[in-house]
């Protein structure tokens, strides 16, 4: 178990997201640990802004969907505090 790290797994897709919750950087990896995409939240913006690098074009739509989902979860968590 790692401290201060989030890990989300998608069993049916063979993918997982790993990232550091403090610097808001996430990586999408396949079941062979190959990097599919990098997602970095940019700070100092009035709205949520992400820098997204997709290394596998076939996953582009999924990566954007994951950005939306991560942002939504963060919003829900911030509202609960």
mmCIF file of C-alpha atoms in Angstrom:
data_model
loop_
_atom_site.group_PDB
_atom_site.id
_atom_site.type_symbol
_atom_site.label_atom_id
_atom_site.label_comp_id
_atom_site.label_asym_id
_atom_site.label_seq_id
_atom_site.Cartn_x
_atom_site.Cartn_y
_atom_site.Cartn_z
ATOM 1 C CA UNK A 1 0.000 0.000 0.000
ATOM 2 C CA UNK A 2 1.341 3.429 -0.879
ATOM 3 C CA UNK A 3 0.563 6.509 1.170
ATOM 4 C CA UNK A 4 -0.920 9.603 -0.514
ATOM 5 C CA UNK A 5 -1.558 7.837 -3.817
ATOM 6 C CA UNK A 6 -4.873 7.101 -5.482
ATOM 7 C CA UNK A 7 -5.327 4.045 -7.632
ATOM 8 C CA UNK A 8 -8.441 3.294 -9.669
ATOM 9 C CA UNK A 9 -8.797 0.026 -11.564
ATOM 10 C CA UNK A 10 -11.214 -0.770 -14.385
ATOM 11 C CA UNK A 11 -11.459 -4.558 -14.433
ATOM 12 C CA UNK A 12 -13.459 -4.922 -17.641
ATOM 13 C CA UNK A 13 -11.110 -2.645 -19.589
ATOM 14 C CA UNK A 14 -7.786 -3.946 -18.288
ATOM 15 C CA UNK A 15 -6.793 -0.376 -17.401
ATOM 16 C CA UNK A 16 -5.885 1.474 -14.255
ATOM 17 C CA UNK A 17 -5.283 5.057 -13.239
ATOM 18 C CA UNK A 18 -2.473 5.887 -10.851
ATOM 19 C CA UNK A 19 -1.687 9.297 -9.503
ATOM 20 C CA UNK A 20 -0.536 11.469 -6.699
ATOM 21 C CA UNK A 21 -3.396 13.294 -5.002
ATOM 22 C CA UNK A 22 -1.128 16.136 -3.885
ATOM 23 C CA UNK A 23 0.175 17.192 -7.292
ATOM 24 C CA UNK A 24 -2.931 16.036 -9.232
ATOM 25 C CA UNK A 25 -1.022 14.074 -11.873
ATOM 26 C CA UNK A 26 -2.536 10.848 -13.187
ATOM 27 C CA UNK A 27 -1.373 8.142 -15.561
ATOM 28 C CA UNK A 28 -3.514 5.670 -17.454
ATOM 29 C CA UNK A 29 -1.801 2.290 -17.761
ATOM 30 C CA UNK A 30 -2.879 -0.919 -19.479
ATOM 31 C CA UNK A 31 -2.677 -4.404 -17.968
ATOM 32 C CA UNK A 32 0.936 -4.719 -19.198
ATOM 33 C CA UNK A 33 1.907 -1.480 -17.389
ATOM 34 C CA UNK A 34 2.249 0.357 -20.714
ATOM 35 C CA UNK A 35 1.545 4.082 -20.502
ATOM 36 C CA UNK A 36 -1.621 4.979 -22.413
ATOM 37 C CA UNK A 37 -2.060 8.605 -21.335
ATOM 38 C CA UNK A 38 -0.961 11.265 -18.871
ATOM 39 C CA UNK A 39 -3.414 13.662 -17.266
ATOM 40 C CA UNK A 40 -2.170 16.690 -15.333
ATOM 41 C CA UNK A 41 -4.375 19.223 -13.636
ATOM 42 C CA UNK A 42 -3.142 22.753 -14.206
ATOM 43 C CA UNK A 43 -3.268 25.021 -11.201
ATOM 44 C CA UNK A 44 -4.094 28.717 -10.987
ATOM 45 C CA UNK A 45 -7.122 28.630 -13.300
ATOM 46 C CA UNK A 46 -10.648 29.754 -12.417
ATOM 47 C CA UNK A 47 -12.057 26.469 -13.721
ATOM 48 C CA UNK A 48 -10.697 22.932 -13.788
ATOM 49 C CA UNK A 49 -8.090 22.770 -16.540
ATOM 50 C CA UNK A 50 -6.181 19.649 -17.517
ATOM 51 C CA UNK A 51 -3.225 18.947 -19.761
ATOM 52 C CA UNK A 52 -3.863 15.619 -21.475
ATOM 53 C CA UNK A 53 -1.343 13.581 -23.456
ATOM 54 C CA UNK A 54 -2.757 10.497 -25.180
ATOM 55 C CA UNK A 55 -0.172 8.028 -26.467
ATOM 56 C CA UNK A 56 -2.697 5.548 -27.886
ATOM 57 C CA UNK A 57 -5.238 7.226 -30.200
ATOM 58 C CA UNK A 58 -7.735 4.400 -29.726
ATOM 59 C CA UNK A 59 -8.171 5.524 -26.111
ATOM 60 C CA UNK A 60 -8.665 9.269 -26.754
ATOM 61 C CA UNK A 61 -12.427 9.306 -26.043
ATOM 62 C CA UNK A 62 -11.981 7.193 -22.938
ATOM 63 C CA UNK A 63 -9.219 9.460 -21.616
ATOM 64 C CA UNK A 64 -11.387 12.574 -21.969
ATOM 65 C CA UNK A 65 -14.233 10.754 -20.216
ATOM 66 C CA UNK A 66 -11.896 9.830 -17.384
ATOM 67 C CA UNK A 67 -10.837 13.465 -16.999
ATOM 68 C CA UNK A 68 -14.480 14.437 -16.585
ATOM 69 C CA UNK A 69 -15.055 11.634 -14.079
ATOM 70 C CA UNK A 70 -11.962 12.510 -12.005
ATOM 71 C CA UNK A 71 -12.966 16.163 -11.944
ATOM 72 C CA UNK A 72 -16.504 15.213 -10.848
ATOM 73 C CA UNK A 73 -15.239 12.976 -8.010
ATOM 74 C CA UNK A 74 -12.908 15.742 -6.822
ATOM 75 C CA UNK A 75 -15.810 18.205 -6.848
ATOM 76 C CA UNK A 76 -17.989 15.839 -4.787
ATOM 77 C CA UNK A 77 -15.173 15.243 -2.301
ATOM 78 C CA UNK A 78 -14.504 18.973 -1.901
ATOM 79 C CA UNK A 79 -18.205 19.641 -1.289
ATOM 80 C CA UNK A 80 -18.381 16.993 1.434
ATOM 81 C CA UNK A 81 -15.690 18.697 3.534
#
